[in-house]
mmCIF file of C-alpha atoms in Angstrom:
data_model
loop_
_atom_site.group_PDB
_atom_site.id
_atom_site.type_symbol
_atom_site.label_atom_id
_atom_site.label_comp_id
_atom_site.label_asym_id
_atom_site.label_seq_id
_atom_site.Cartn_x
_atom_site.Cartn_y
_atom_site.Cartn_z
ATOM 1 C CA MET A 1 52.626 -79.089 125.837
ATOM 2 C CA ILE A 2 49.593 -80.879 126.894
ATOM 3 C CA ASN A 3 47.395 -81.817 124.704
ATOM 4 C CA ALA A 4 43.631 -82.695 125.237
ATOM 5 C CA LEU A 5 42.762 -86.650 126.324
ATOM 6 C CA PRO A 6 39.815 -88.466 126.645
ATOM 7 C CA PRO A 7 38.870 -88.543 130.756
ATOM 8 C CA VAL A 8 39.730 -92.344 130.907
ATOM 9 C CA ARG A 9 43.390 -91.707 129.375
ATOM 10 C CA TRP A 10 43.958 -88.058 131.166
ATOM 11 C CA PHE A 11 43.565 -89.794 134.604
ATOM 12 C CA ARG A 12 46.252 -92.404 133.464
ATOM 13 C CA GLU A 13 48.660 -90.421 131.367
ATOM 14 C CA PHE A 14 48.724 -86.876 132.721
ATOM 15 C CA GLY A 15 51.627 -85.312 134.560
ATOM 16 C CA ARG A 16 53.926 -88.391 133.360
ATOM 17 C CA PRO A 17 57.331 -87.810 132.220
ATOM 18 C CA PRO A 18 58.598 -85.279 130.592
ATOM 19 C CA ARG A 19 56.055 -83.506 132.324
ATOM 20 C CA ILE A 20 57.197 -83.421 136.064
ATOM 21 C CA LEU A 21 53.873 -83.663 138.132
ATOM 22 C CA GLY A 22 55.537 -82.837 141.352
ATOM 23 C CA LEU A 23 56.366 -79.096 140.415
ATOM 24 C CA ASP A 24 52.759 -79.114 138.556
ATOM 25 C CA ILE A 25 51.218 -79.313 142.146
ATOM 26 C CA ALA A 26 53.937 -77.068 144.048
ATOM 27 C CA ARG A 27 52.416 -74.582 141.227
ATOM 28 C CA GLY A 28 48.982 -75.642 142.139
ATOM 29 C CA LEU A 29 49.923 -74.937 146.067
ATOM 30 C CA ALA A 30 51.635 -71.461 145.283
ATOM 31 C CA ILE A 31 48.535 -70.187 143.463
ATOM 32 C CA LEU A 32 46.257 -71.121 146.141
ATOM 33 C CA GLY A 33 48.444 -69.706 148.602
ATOM 34 C CA MET A 34 49.034 -66.568 146.875
ATOM 35 C CA ALA A 35 44.842 -66.566 146.735
ATOM 36 C CA GLY A 36 45.081 -66.979 150.360
ATOM 37 C CA ALA A 37 47.246 -64.158 150.906
ATOM 38 C CA HIS A 38 45.052 -61.660 148.832
ATOM 39 C CA ILE A 39 41.815 -62.496 150.160
ATOM 40 C CA GLY A 40 42.175 -65.124 153.106
ATOM 41 C CA GLU A 41 41.764 -63.966 157.090
ATOM 42 C CA THR A 42 44.469 -64.903 158.943
ATOM 43 C CA GLU A 43 45.977 -64.356 161.804
ATOM 44 C CA ALA A 44 49.478 -64.038 163.584
ATOM 45 C CA PHE A 45 51.310 -67.551 163.045
ATOM 46 C CA ASP A 46 52.123 -69.277 166.319
ATOM 47 C CA TRP A 47 53.437 -72.864 166.232
ATOM 48 C CA VAL A 48 51.081 -74.116 168.925
ATOM 49 C CA ASP A 49 47.942 -72.832 167.573
ATOM 50 C CA PRO A 50 47.212 -74.677 163.771
ATOM 51 C CA ALA A 51 44.019 -72.232 163.420
ATOM 52 C CA THR A 52 46.972 -69.530 163.080
ATOM 53 C CA TRP A 53 49.073 -71.702 160.169
ATOM 54 C CA THR A 54 47.069 -70.140 157.521
ATOM 55 C CA ASP A 55 49.272 -67.328 157.922
ATOM 56 C CA LEU A 56 52.025 -69.231 156.143
ATOM 57 C CA VAL A 57 50.736 -68.104 152.858
ATOM 58 C CA HIS A 58 51.945 -64.613 153.283
ATOM 59 C CA GLY A 59 55.185 -64.201 151.236
ATOM 60 C CA ARG A 60 55.739 -67.740 150.857
ATOM 61 C CA SER A 61 53.556 -68.733 148.250
ATOM 62 C CA SER A 62 55.084 -65.748 146.017
ATOM 63 C CA ILE A 63 58.464 -67.080 146.709
ATOM 64 C CA LEU A 64 57.184 -70.420 145.973
ATOM 65 C CA PHE A 65 56.175 -69.058 142.540
ATOM 66 C CA ALA A 66 59.185 -67.761 141.823
ATOM 67 C CA VAL A 67 61.530 -70.719 142.961
ATOM 68 C CA LEU A 68 59.415 -72.857 140.294
ATOM 69 C CA ALA A 69 59.817 -70.349 137.674
ATOM 70 C CA GLY A 70 63.376 -70.978 137.752
ATOM 71 C CA ILE A 71 63.015 -74.282 137.899
ATOM 72 C CA SER A 72 60.899 -73.996 134.685
ATOM 73 C CA ILE A 73 63.512 -71.826 133.062
ATOM 74 C CA ALA A 74 65.870 -74.548 133.418
ATOM 75 C CA LEU A 75 63.790 -77.480 132.276
ATOM 76 C CA MET A 76 62.769 -75.250 129.071
ATOM 77 C CA THR A 77 66.080 -74.906 127.729
ATOM 78 C CA GLY A 78 68.076 -78.422 128.409
ATOM 79 C CA ARG A 79 67.058 -79.440 131.643
ATOM 80 C CA SER A 80 70.175 -80.996 133.312
ATOM 81 C CA VAL A 81 72.158 -80.288 130.061
ATOM 82 C CA LEU A 82 73.112 -76.808 129.367
ATOM 83 C CA PRO A 83 71.896 -75.398 126.295
ATOM 84 C CA GLU A 84 74.131 -75.467 123.166
ATOM 85 C CA ARG A 85 75.775 -72.153 122.213
ATOM 86 C CA GLU A 86 74.138 -72.598 118.498
ATOM 87 C CA ARG A 87 70.898 -72.915 120.465
ATOM 88 C CA MET A 88 71.147 -69.553 122.141
ATOM 89 C CA PRO A 89 69.785 -66.981 120.170
ATOM 90 C CA SER A 90 66.475 -68.936 119.356
ATOM 91 C CA ILE A 91 66.439 -69.482 123.230
ATOM 92 C CA ARG A 92 66.873 -65.970 124.362
ATOM 93 C CA LEU A 93 63.943 -64.451 121.745
ATOM 94 C CA ASN A 94 62.327 -67.475 123.146
ATOM 95 C CA LEU A 95 62.413 -65.889 126.690
ATOM 96 C CA ILE A 96 61.994 -62.284 125.458
ATOM 97 C CA GLY A 97 58.913 -63.238 124.010
ATOM 98 C CA ARG A 98 57.682 -65.358 126.843
ATOM 99 C CA GLY A 99 58.413 -62.650 129.416
ATOM 100 C CA ALA A 100 56.903 -59.955 127.300
ATOM 101 C CA VAL A 101 53.743 -61.719 127.064
ATOM 102 C CA ILE A 102 53.308 -62.512 130.820
ATOM 103 C CA PHE A 103 54.471 -58.833 131.133
ATOM 104 C CA LEU A 104 51.694 -57.634 129.555
ATOM 105 C CA ILE A 105 49.081 -59.835 131.298
ATOM 106 C CA GLY A 106 50.544 -58.175 134.418
ATOM 107 C CA LEU A 107 49.440 -54.703 133.309
ATOM 108 C CA ALA A 108 46.398 -55.421 132.167
ATOM 109 C CA LEU A 109 45.724 -57.263 135.552
ATOM 110 C CA GLU A 110 47.030 -54.117 137.188
ATOM 111 C CA MET A 111 44.443 -52.009 135.354
ATOM 112 C CA LEU A 112 41.818 -53.580 137.085
ATOM 113 C CA ASN A 113 42.643 -51.873 140.476
ATOM 114 C CA THR A 114 42.855 -54.396 142.799
ATOM 115 C CA PRO A 115 44.559 -53.930 146.115
ATOM 116 C CA ILE A 116 47.221 -56.772 144.928
ATOM 117 C CA ALA A 117 50.443 -56.560 144.006
ATOM 118 C CA VAL A 118 50.469 -58.217 141.005
ATOM 119 C CA ILE A 119 53.337 -60.256 140.736
ATOM 120 C CA LEU A 120 53.252 -61.176 136.910
ATOM 121 C CA THR A 121 54.859 -57.813 135.758
ATOM 122 C CA LEU A 122 58.088 -58.847 137.588
ATOM 123 C CA TYR A 123 57.740 -62.521 136.505
ATOM 124 C CA GLY A 124 57.519 -61.539 132.931
ATOM 125 C CA LEU A 125 61.092 -59.344 133.559
ATOM 126 C CA LEU A 126 62.774 -62.364 135.318
ATOM 127 C CA TYR A 127 62.634 -63.913 132.079
ATOM 128 C CA VAL A 128 64.417 -61.639 130.330
ATOM 129 C CA ALA A 129 66.820 -61.045 133.326
ATOM 130 C CA VAL A 130 68.038 -64.774 133.675
ATOM 131 C CA ILE A 131 69.293 -64.536 130.197
ATOM 132 C CA PRO A 132 72.725 -63.923 130.908
ATOM 133 C CA PHE A 133 72.661 -67.088 133.447
ATOM 134 C CA LEU A 134 71.625 -69.737 130.845
ATOM 135 C CA ARG A 135 74.772 -71.671 130.363
ATOM 136 C CA TRP A 136 75.848 -71.084 134.166
ATOM 137 C CA ARG A 137 76.270 -74.587 135.721
ATOM 138 C CA PRO A 138 74.403 -75.457 139.012
ATOM 139 C CA ARG A 139 77.369 -74.397 141.107
ATOM 140 C CA GLN A 140 77.652 -71.128 139.935
ATOM 141 C CA LEU A 141 74.299 -70.407 140.001
ATOM 142 C CA LEU A 142 73.870 -71.567 143.833
ATOM 143 C CA VAL A 143 76.897 -68.970 144.753
ATOM 144 C CA ALA A 144 75.291 -66.391 142.684
ATOM 145 C CA ALA A 145 71.772 -67.002 144.829
ATOM 146 C CA GLY A 146 73.867 -67.065 147.916
ATOM 147 C CA LEU A 147 75.615 -63.660 147.210
ATOM 148 C CA LEU A 148 72.243 -61.848 146.408
ATOM 149 C CA ALA A 149 70.925 -63.323 149.299
ATOM 150 C CA LEU A 150 73.617 -62.308 151.435
ATOM 151 C CA ILE A 151 74.564 -59.053 150.069
ATOM 152 C CA GLY A 152 71.578 -57.896 148.332
ATOM 153 C CA PRO A 153 69.409 -56.932 150.619
ATOM 154 C CA ALA A 154 72.175 -55.283 152.951
ATOM 155 C CA LEU A 155 73.280 -53.120 149.711
ATOM 156 C CA LEU A 156 69.959 -52.194 148.725
ATOM 157 C CA ALA A 157 68.911 -50.895 152.212
ATOM 158 C CA PHE A 158 72.635 -49.154 152.318
ATOM 159 C CA LEU A 159 72.113 -47.287 149.198
ATOM 160 C CA ASN A 160 68.326 -46.519 149.860
ATOM 161 C CA ALA A 161 69.822 -44.917 153.360
ATOM 162 C CA VAL A 162 72.608 -42.977 151.455
ATOM 163 C CA MET A 163 70.623 -41.556 149.001
ATOM 164 C CA LEU A 164 67.707 -40.413 150.672
ATOM 165 C CA ASN A 165 64.889 -42.654 149.952
ATOM 166 C CA PRO A 166 65.386 -42.216 146.102
ATOM 167 C CA TYR A 167 61.975 -42.265 144.072
ATOM 168 C CA GLY A 168 60.972 -43.096 140.581
ATOM 169 C CA SER A 169 58.879 -45.648 138.316
ATOM 170 C CA GLY A 170 61.846 -47.598 137.635
ATOM 171 C CA ILE A 171 63.374 -47.694 141.312
ATOM 172 C CA GLY A 172 60.236 -48.932 142.412
ATOM 173 C CA PHE A 173 59.761 -51.229 140.340
ATOM 174 C CA VAL A 174 62.799 -53.172 140.440
ATOM 175 C CA LEU A 175 64.256 -52.500 143.779
ATOM 176 C CA TYR A 176 62.327 -50.994 146.418
ATOM 177 C CA GLY A 177 58.591 -52.219 145.473
ATOM 178 C CA SER A 178 56.892 -55.095 146.753
ATOM 179 C CA TYR A 179 59.289 -57.499 144.982
ATOM 180 C CA PRO A 180 62.917 -56.244 145.126
ATOM 181 C CA ILE A 181 64.775 -57.523 141.648
ATOM 182 C CA THR A 182 67.830 -58.437 143.503
ATOM 183 C CA VAL A 183 66.147 -60.706 146.224
ATOM 184 C CA TRP A 184 63.560 -62.308 143.655
ATOM 185 C CA MET A 185 66.745 -63.148 141.388
ATOM 186 C CA ALA A 186 67.825 -65.004 144.269
ATOM 187 C CA PHE A 187 64.936 -67.325 144.190
ATOM 188 C CA VAL A 188 64.706 -67.712 140.307
ATOM 189 C CA LEU A 189 68.650 -68.784 140.273
ATOM 190 C CA GLY A 190 68.392 -71.013 142.744
ATOM 191 C CA GLY A 191 65.224 -72.358 141.143
ATOM 192 C CA MET A 192 67.433 -72.968 137.872
ATOM 193 C CA ALA A 193 70.250 -74.886 140.125
ATOM 194 C CA LEU A 194 67.747 -77.141 140.978
ATOM 195 C CA GLY A 195 66.367 -77.680 137.656
ATOM 196 C CA ARG A 196 69.583 -78.321 136.249
ATOM 197 C CA LEU A 197 70.083 -80.894 138.700
ATOM 198 C CA ARG A 198 67.728 -83.613 137.483
ATOM 199 C CA VAL A 199 65.223 -82.571 139.894
ATOM 200 C CA ASP A 200 63.020 -85.326 138.486
ATOM 201 C CA GLN A 201 64.950 -87.867 140.513
ATOM 202 C CA LEU A 202 63.999 -89.113 144.413
ATOM 203 C CA ARG A 203 67.182 -88.596 145.224
ATOM 204 C CA THR A 204 67.515 -84.859 144.482
ATOM 205 C CA ALA A 205 64.091 -84.309 145.976
ATOM 206 C CA ALA A 206 65.075 -86.034 149.266
ATOM 207 C CA ILE A 207 68.429 -84.044 149.114
ATOM 208 C CA ALA A 208 66.388 -80.923 148.354
ATOM 209 C CA LEU A 209 64.034 -81.204 151.630
ATOM 210 C CA GLY A 210 67.066 -81.691 153.728
ATOM 211 C CA VAL A 211 68.526 -78.655 152.481
ATOM 212 C CA GLY A 212 65.159 -76.843 152.280
ATOM 213 C CA LEU A 213 64.413 -77.436 156.185
ATOM 214 C CA ALA A 214 68.071 -76.224 156.915
ATOM 215 C CA LEU A 215 67.726 -72.874 155.329
ATOM 216 C CA ALA A 216 64.355 -72.345 156.937
ATOM 217 C CA VAL A 217 65.684 -73.209 160.621
ATOM 218 C CA LEU A 218 68.673 -70.832 159.553
ATOM 219 C CA GLY A 219 66.764 -67.987 158.439
ATOM 220 C CA TYR A 220 63.590 -68.134 160.680
ATOM 221 C CA CYS A 221 66.190 -68.397 163.804
ATOM 222 C CA LEU A 222 68.224 -65.625 162.541
ATOM 223 C CA GLY A 223 65.136 -63.574 162.154
ATOM 224 C CA GLY A 224 63.999 -64.601 165.656
ATOM 225 C CA ILE A 225 66.953 -63.842 167.276
ATOM 226 C CA ALA A 226 67.172 -60.559 166.231
ATOM 227 C CA GLN A 227 63.801 -59.602 166.936
ATOM 228 C CA VAL A 228 64.490 -60.920 170.619
ATOM 229 C CA THR A 229 67.352 -58.891 170.639
ATOM 230 C CA GLY A 230 66.051 -55.989 169.222
ATOM 231 C CA ILE A 231 68.428 -55.440 166.224
ATOM 232 C CA THR A 232 65.162 -54.975 164.113
ATOM 233 C CA GLY A 233 61.939 -53.284 164.207
ATOM 234 C CA SER A 234 58.811 -54.328 162.872
ATOM 235 C CA SER A 235 59.307 -52.397 159.664
ATOM 236 C CA GLY A 236 61.188 -54.638 157.723
ATOM 237 C CA ALA A 237 64.087 -54.629 155.496
ATOM 238 C CA ILE A 238 63.717 -52.277 152.836
ATOM 239 C CA SER A 239 61.398 -49.403 153.091
ATOM 240 C CA SER A 240 59.520 -47.887 149.824
ATOM 241 C CA SER A 241 60.754 -44.274 148.957
ATOM 242 C CA ALA A 242 57.243 -43.472 149.742
ATOM 243 C CA ASP A 243 57.942 -43.657 153.476
ATOM 244 C CA VAL A 244 61.034 -40.963 153.301
ATOM 245 C CA SER A 245 58.786 -38.543 155.509
ATOM 246 C CA SER A 246 58.636 -41.152 157.843
ATOM 247 C CA SER A 247 62.268 -42.470 158.100
ATOM 248 C CA ILE A 248 63.606 -39.052 158.413
ATOM 249 C CA ASP A 249 63.473 -37.316 161.838
ATOM 250 C CA GLY A 250 61.709 -33.986 161.690
ATOM 251 C CA SER A 251 64.575 -32.444 164.331
ATOM 252 C CA ILE A 252 66.851 -31.773 161.509
ATOM 253 C CA LEU A 253 64.734 -28.805 160.548
ATOM 254 C CA GLU A 254 64.776 -25.562 162.615
ATOM 255 C CA GLY A 255 61.948 -25.899 165.189
ATOM 256 C CA GLY A 256 61.901 -29.336 165.438
ATOM 257 C CA SER A 257 58.669 -29.573 162.896
ATOM 258 C CA SER A 258 57.605 -32.879 162.091
ATOM 259 C CA ALA A 259 57.581 -31.932 158.223
ATOM 260 C CA TRP A 260 60.605 -32.773 155.830
ATOM 261 C CA SER A 261 61.483 -32.310 152.629
ATOM 262 C CA PRO A 262 64.781 -33.535 150.671
ATOM 263 C CA PRO A 263 67.758 -31.225 151.032
ATOM 264 C CA SER A 264 68.304 -28.857 148.124
ATOM 265 C CA GLY A 265 72.060 -29.238 147.572
ATOM 266 C CA TRP A 266 74.287 -30.562 150.255
ATOM 267 C CA GLU A 267 73.324 -28.193 153.605
ATOM 268 C CA ASP A 268 71.226 -30.527 155.211
ATOM 269 C CA TYR A 269 72.599 -33.705 153.592
ATOM 270 C CA ALA A 270 74.840 -34.549 156.673
ATOM 271 C CA GLN A 271 72.195 -34.327 159.470
ATOM 272 C CA ALA A 272 69.418 -35.912 156.959
ATOM 273 C CA LEU A 273 72.008 -38.959 156.595
ATOM 274 C CA ALA A 274 72.762 -39.281 160.017
ATOM 275 C CA ALA A 275 68.854 -39.652 160.362
ATOM 276 C CA THR A 276 68.818 -42.475 158.112
ATOM 277 C CA ASP A 277 71.825 -44.312 159.706
ATOM 278 C CA PRO A 278 72.874 -46.361 156.740
ATOM 279 C CA PHE A 279 74.845 -48.878 158.682
ATOM 280 C CA ARG A 280 71.996 -49.753 160.880
ATOM 281 C CA ALA A 281 69.872 -50.241 158.006
ATOM 282 C CA ALA A 282 72.200 -52.668 156.612
ATOM 283 C CA VAL A 283 71.757 -54.764 159.531
ATOM 284 C CA THR A 284 68.055 -54.375 159.767
ATOM 285 C CA ALA A 285 67.995 -55.620 155.993
ATOM 286 C CA VAL A 286 70.501 -58.613 156.998
ATOM 287 C CA PHE A 287 67.870 -60.048 159.881
ATOM 288 C CA ALA A 288 64.436 -58.858 158.467
ATOM 289 C CA VAL A 289 62.140 -62.089 158.206
ATOM 290 C CA GLU A 290 59.262 -60.465 157.979
ATOM 291 C CA PRO A 291 56.840 -61.739 154.907
ATOM 292 C CA HIS A 292 57.919 -58.947 151.470
ATOM 293 C CA SER A 293 60.415 -57.505 153.935
ATOM 294 C CA GLY A 294 63.333 -58.313 151.403
ATOM 295 C CA GLY A 295 65.840 -59.360 153.716
ATOM 296 C CA THR A 296 68.354 -62.259 153.988
ATOM 297 C CA ALA A 297 66.526 -64.004 156.948
ATOM 298 C CA GLU A 298 63.552 -64.333 154.833
ATOM 299 C CA ILE A 299 65.255 -65.129 151.444
ATOM 300 C CA LEU A 300 66.863 -67.987 153.714
ATOM 301 C CA GLY A 301 63.866 -68.897 155.804
ATOM 302 C CA SER A 302 60.992 -68.782 153.113
ATOM 303 C CA GLY A 303 63.284 -69.836 150.318
ATOM 304 C CA GLY A 304 63.949 -73.028 152.207
ATOM 305 C CA PHE A 305 60.329 -73.096 153.373
ATOM 306 C CA ALA A 306 59.903 -73.088 149.311
ATOM 307 C CA LEU A 307 62.327 -75.911 148.389
ATOM 308 C CA ALA A 308 61.086 -78.119 151.384
ATOM 309 C CA VAL A 309 57.444 -77.534 149.636
ATOM 310 C CA ILE A 310 58.943 -78.538 146.037
ATOM 311 C CA ALA A 311 60.683 -81.458 147.534
ATOM 312 C CA LEU A 312 57.497 -82.824 149.307
ATOM 313 C CA CYS A 313 55.635 -82.687 146.239
ATOM 314 C CA LEU A 314 58.207 -84.255 144.315
ATOM 315 C CA LEU A 315 58.144 -87.299 146.848
ATOM 316 C CA LEU A 316 54.536 -87.290 147.148
ATOM 317 C CA SER A 317 53.417 -87.206 143.589
ATOM 318 C CA GLY A 318 53.874 -90.805 142.845
ATOM 319 C CA PRO A 319 52.380 -92.663 145.760
ATOM 320 C CA LEU A 320 49.519 -89.918 146.168
ATOM 321 C CA ARG A 321 49.088 -89.229 142.519
ATOM 322 C CA TRP A 322 45.585 -89.795 141.867
ATOM 323 C CA VAL A 323 44.634 -87.354 144.805
ATOM 324 C CA LEU A 324 46.919 -84.767 143.596
ATOM 325 C CA LEU A 325 45.883 -84.754 140.177
ATOM 326 C CA PRO A 326 43.561 -81.646 140.743
ATOM 327 C CA LEU A 327 46.227 -79.906 142.232
ATOM 328 C CA GLY A 328 49.107 -80.851 139.324
ATOM 329 C CA ALA A 329 45.925 -79.810 136.471
ATOM 330 C CA LEU A 330 45.799 -76.336 138.287
ATOM 331 C CA GLY A 331 49.741 -75.956 138.325
ATOM 332 C CA SER A 332 49.752 -76.965 134.595
ATOM 333 C CA MET A 333 48.134 -73.434 133.874
ATOM 334 C CA PRO A 334 49.203 -70.970 136.759
ATOM 335 C CA LEU A 335 49.053 -67.782 134.437
ATOM 336 C CA THR A 336 45.465 -68.284 133.693
ATOM 337 C CA ALA A 337 44.722 -69.756 137.241
ATOM 338 C CA TYR A 338 46.217 -66.294 138.760
ATOM 339 C CA SER A 339 44.338 -64.138 136.130
ATOM 340 C CA ALA A 340 41.110 -65.683 136.931
ATOM 341 C CA HIS A 341 41.274 -65.461 140.444
ATOM 342 C CA VAL A 342 42.455 -61.665 140.038
ATOM 343 C CA LEU A 343 39.476 -61.074 137.684
ATOM 344 C CA SER A 344 37.150 -62.744 140.274
ATOM 345 C CA ILE A 345 38.087 -60.236 143.146
ATOM 346 C CA VAL A 346 36.999 -57.333 140.611
ATOM 347 C CA LEU A 347 33.382 -58.886 139.634
ATOM 348 C CA ILE A 348 32.914 -59.528 143.558
ATOM 349 C CA GLY A 349 33.912 -56.362 145.161
ATOM 350 C CA GLY A 350 34.276 -53.970 142.055
ATOM 351 C CA PRO A 351 36.955 -52.190 141.320
ATOM 352 C CA GLY A 352 39.436 -50.953 144.100
ATOM 353 C CA ALA A 353 37.502 -53.302 146.220
ATOM 354 C CA PHE A 354 39.450 -54.622 149.271
ATOM 355 C CA PHE A 355 37.930 -57.291 151.147
ATOM 356 C CA THR A 356 38.793 -60.685 153.089
ATOM 357 C CA SER A 357 36.772 -63.507 153.387
ATOM 358 C CA ASN A 358 37.665 -67.270 153.997
ATOM 359 C CA ALA A 359 34.840 -68.801 152.588
ATOM 360 C CA PHE A 360 35.715 -66.930 149.345
ATOM 361 C CA TRP A 361 38.873 -68.129 149.512
ATOM 362 C CA ALA A 362 37.750 -71.511 150.263
ATOM 363 C CA ALA A 363 35.457 -71.023 147.110
ATOM 364 C CA THR A 364 37.762 -69.803 145.134
ATOM 365 C CA ALA A 365 40.297 -73.061 145.779
ATOM 366 C CA VAL A 366 37.346 -75.303 144.770
ATOM 367 C CA ALA A 367 36.380 -73.703 141.491
ATOM 368 C CA LEU A 368 40.163 -73.092 140.154
ATOM 369 C CA LEU A 369 40.409 -76.615 141.351
ATOM 370 C CA LEU A 370 37.723 -78.078 139.266
ATOM 371 C CA LEU A 371 37.773 -75.924 136.331
ATOM 372 C CA THR A 372 41.185 -76.102 135.200
ATOM 373 C CA THR A 373 40.853 -80.058 135.740
ATOM 374 C CA LEU A 374 37.900 -80.164 133.173
ATOM 375 C CA TRP A 375 40.070 -77.425 131.104
ATOM 376 C CA SER A 376 42.761 -79.702 131.185
ATOM 377 C CA MET A 377 41.052 -82.974 130.589
ATOM 378 C CA PHE A 378 38.636 -81.913 127.730
ATOM 379 C CA LEU A 379 41.037 -78.768 125.851
ATOM 380 C CA GLY A 380 44.500 -79.223 127.309
ATOM 381 C CA ARG A 381 46.863 -76.215 127.760
ATOM 382 C CA GLY A 382 45.439 -73.309 129.281
ATOM 383 C CA PRO A 383 44.523 -70.380 127.438
ATOM 384 C CA LEU A 384 46.783 -67.644 128.486
ATOM 385 C CA GLU A 385 49.637 -70.370 128.527
ATOM 386 C CA ARG A 386 48.553 -70.953 125.002
ATOM 387 C CA LEU A 387 49.100 -67.350 124.387
ATOM 388 C CA VAL A 388 52.377 -67.000 125.925
ATOM 389 C CA GLY A 389 53.583 -69.813 124.290
ATOM 390 C CA ARG A 390 52.578 -68.374 120.509
ATOM 391 C CA GLY A 391 54.350 -65.154 121.693
ATOM 392 C CA ALA A 392 57.237 -66.610 122.509
ATOM 393 C CA ALA A 393 57.394 -68.729 119.483
ATOM 394 C CA ALA A 394 56.746 -65.638 117.383
ATOM 395 C CA MET A 395 59.532 -63.998 118.903
ATOM 396 C CA ALA A 396 61.868 -66.804 118.314
ATOM 397 C CA ALA A 397 60.821 -67.364 114.550
ATOM 398 C CA VAL A 398 61.899 -63.506 113.800
ATOM 399 C CA PRO A 399 64.723 -63.652 111.468
ATOM 400 C CA ARG A 400 68.097 -62.910 112.122
ATOM 401 C CA ARG A 401 70.843 -60.572 110.373
#
């Protein structure tokens, strides 16, 4: 918990152990990156043109946020020491309460009717989904994350094709929406493994940097080779159920009409299944690397990128502490900052408005850095972080029979 400190003491003491400043800095970058993904004007990424490098915020910022969520869960449940069995009931209730409040905040932001795919609803769900893994050792967590990364996208795409693009609120939310839970659990479990490996030590950060760069190279090379050879198209790994009409060739109907409706029974299933081509869908899911495609190549590439960013923030938080303190303050209250950013879009553009502006992105960044620094300095913990903490404490205090 962060307590309000006089300004001079704040500059001297903020981010000191047991808090890990490098993680707050990385979290601040994730918030600014997600703001850029929502409102920034970016061009397609090109290594030789630095003007296009802002395109890196797409997809990678939310992935960075998810990996950091996993690290935070590990830190709050014992750091490098697995939680004792006696503490597990209280820890479970704490995470359920925390996740519930975050989920409700996400729903409230979605009610503002912005074009943003709000991540907080899934974020809240992940706090509950990780409960079975809390006592897993780092190696077990890494194996689980690896299996989800390698098998999850292909399996989801295969099932999506075999079932002819099933739809429903639950399916859309956790499997084929903007944030498929199998994909994002890989990032959270990977983050939990890092959090259990003494993430505050420079040696851990240096190793994480090397591993992150290797994963990024592997993932993006995998995706690049696939695009050059034509293995994947530009549509991504896992299509939404809303795209069913475009994913099935209308020629399966008599007369070759472009309109298509799902078969009523088994009479048209064989033709529909051939049109969806489950095996090609599974292969595409492995090699898809575009932001939010949910492909194995994206998980490896963008997950490695996020790991490298976290490692760099940990390594630089010492020598560049004074320069990076505002980013740390921003990252210490991510829910408040993220919600304020979404609210600002509504206040500027109105409900349902969609606009992009690098000037507004820059103004948002400056305002968030300034306001969160002042809030941290004079008031301490962010308001929504306090709310989540109270919800978690209230749930953990529920008497158990």
